[in-house]
């Protein structure tokens, strides 16, 4: 019984120690590195996320079941400033 408690305690302690090193590191871009006037008026929040594409229309290759279907212009939108982009597809016509 006592050895079981010791094993559980050691396992929990080890997990706590190593979980700190496995936590994702958050990177934030420092606007002071930019050589621009009036840095306080610059909004660079979108560059603090992994998704760096701004909303807009992009030419994309569309694959269906692993086969190239066609290249098409697709509109990518962002529902709010903190959301990732998502594609807005129109109906794809059969060939």
Coordinates of C-alpha atoms in Angstrom, one line a residue:
X1 CA 0.0 0.0 0.0
X2 CA 2.8 2.4 1.0
X3 CA 4.8 1.6 -2.2
X4 CA 1.7 2.3 -4.3
X5 CA 1.3 5.8 -2.8
X6 CA 5.0 6.5 -3.3
X7 CA 4.8 5.4 -7.0
X8 CA 1.7 7.5 -7.6
X9 CA 3.4 10.5 -5.9
X10 CA 6.6 10.1 -7.9
X11 CA 4.6 9.7 -11.1
X12 CA 2.5 12.8 -10.5
X13 CA 5.5 14.9 -9.5
X14 CA 7.4 13.8 -12.6
X15 CA 4.4 14.7 -14.8
X16 CA 4.2 18.1 -13.2
X17 CA 7.9 18.8 -13.8
X18 CA 7.9 17.8 -17.4
X19 CA 4.5 19.3 -18.3
X20 CA 6.0 22.8 -17.9
X21 CA 8.5 22.2 -20.7
X22 CA 5.9 20.8 -23.0
X23 CA 3.6 23.8 -22.8
X24 CA 3.3 25.8 -26.0
X25 CA 5.4 28.9 -26.1
X26 CA 3.4 32.0 -27.2
X27 CA 5.3 34.3 -29.5
X28 CA 4.5 38.0 -29.8
X29 CA 5.9 40.3 -32.4
X30 CA 7.6 43.3 -30.9
X31 CA 6.5 46.5 -32.9
X32 CA 9.5 48.4 -31.5
X33 CA 11.6 46.4 -34.1
X34 CA 9.9 48.3 -36.9
X35 CA 11.5 51.5 -38.0
X36 CA 8.3 53.5 -38.4
X37 CA 6.8 56.7 -36.9
X38 CA 3.7 56.5 -34.7
X39 CA 4.0 52.8 -33.7
X40 CA 1.1 53.1 -31.3
X41 CA -1.3 53.5 -34.2
X42 CA -0.1 50.3 -35.9
X43 CA -2.2 47.2 -35.4
X44 CA 0.0 44.1 -35.9
X45 CA -2.2 41.6 -33.9
X46 CA -2.7 39.4 -37.0
X47 CA 1.1 38.6 -37.0
X48 CA 0.9 37.2 -33.5
X49 CA -1.0 34.2 -34.8
X50 CA 0.0 31.2 -36.9
X51 CA -2.4 32.2 -39.6
X52 CA -0.8 35.1 -41.4
X53 CA -2.9 35.3 -44.5
X54 CA -5.1 38.4 -44.7
X55 CA -8.7 37.9 -45.9
X56 CA -9.1 38.1 -49.6
X57 CA -9.3 36.1 -52.9
X58 CA -6.6 33.5 -53.5
X59 CA -6.0 31.1 -56.4
X60 CA -6.1 27.6 -55.0
X61 CA -5.8 24.1 -56.5
X62 CA -8.9 22.0 -55.6
X63 CA -8.4 18.3 -55.1
X64 CA -11.3 15.8 -54.9
X65 CA -10.5 12.3 -53.7
X66 CA -6.8 13.0 -54.1
X67 CA -7.1 14.0 -57.8
X68 CA -6.6 17.5 -59.1
X69 CA -10.0 18.9 -60.1
X70 CA -9.3 22.5 -61.1
X71 CA -7.6 25.7 -60.0
X72 CA -10.1 28.3 -58.8
X73 CA -10.2 31.7 -57.2
X74 CA -11.6 31.2 -53.6
X75 CA -12.6 33.9 -51.2
X76 CA -11.2 33.5 -47.7
X77 CA -13.0 35.4 -44.9
X78 CA -12.5 36.1 -41.2
X79 CA -15.6 36.2 -39.0
X80 CA -13.9 38.3 -36.3
X81 CA -10.4 39.7 -35.7
X82 CA -9.5 36.8 -33.4
X83 CA -10.7 34.0 -35.7
X84 CA -8.8 32.1 -38.3
X85 CA -9.7 32.4 -42.0
X86 CA -12.0 30.0 -43.7
X87 CA -12.8 29.4 -47.4
X88 CA -16.1 30.3 -49.0
X89 CA -16.8 27.9 -51.8
X90 CA -19.4 28.3 -54.4
X91 CA -21.0 25.2 -56.0
X92 CA -18.4 23.2 -58.0
X93 CA -19.8 22.1 -61.3
X94 CA -19.4 18.5 -62.4
X95 CA -17.3 17.9 -65.5

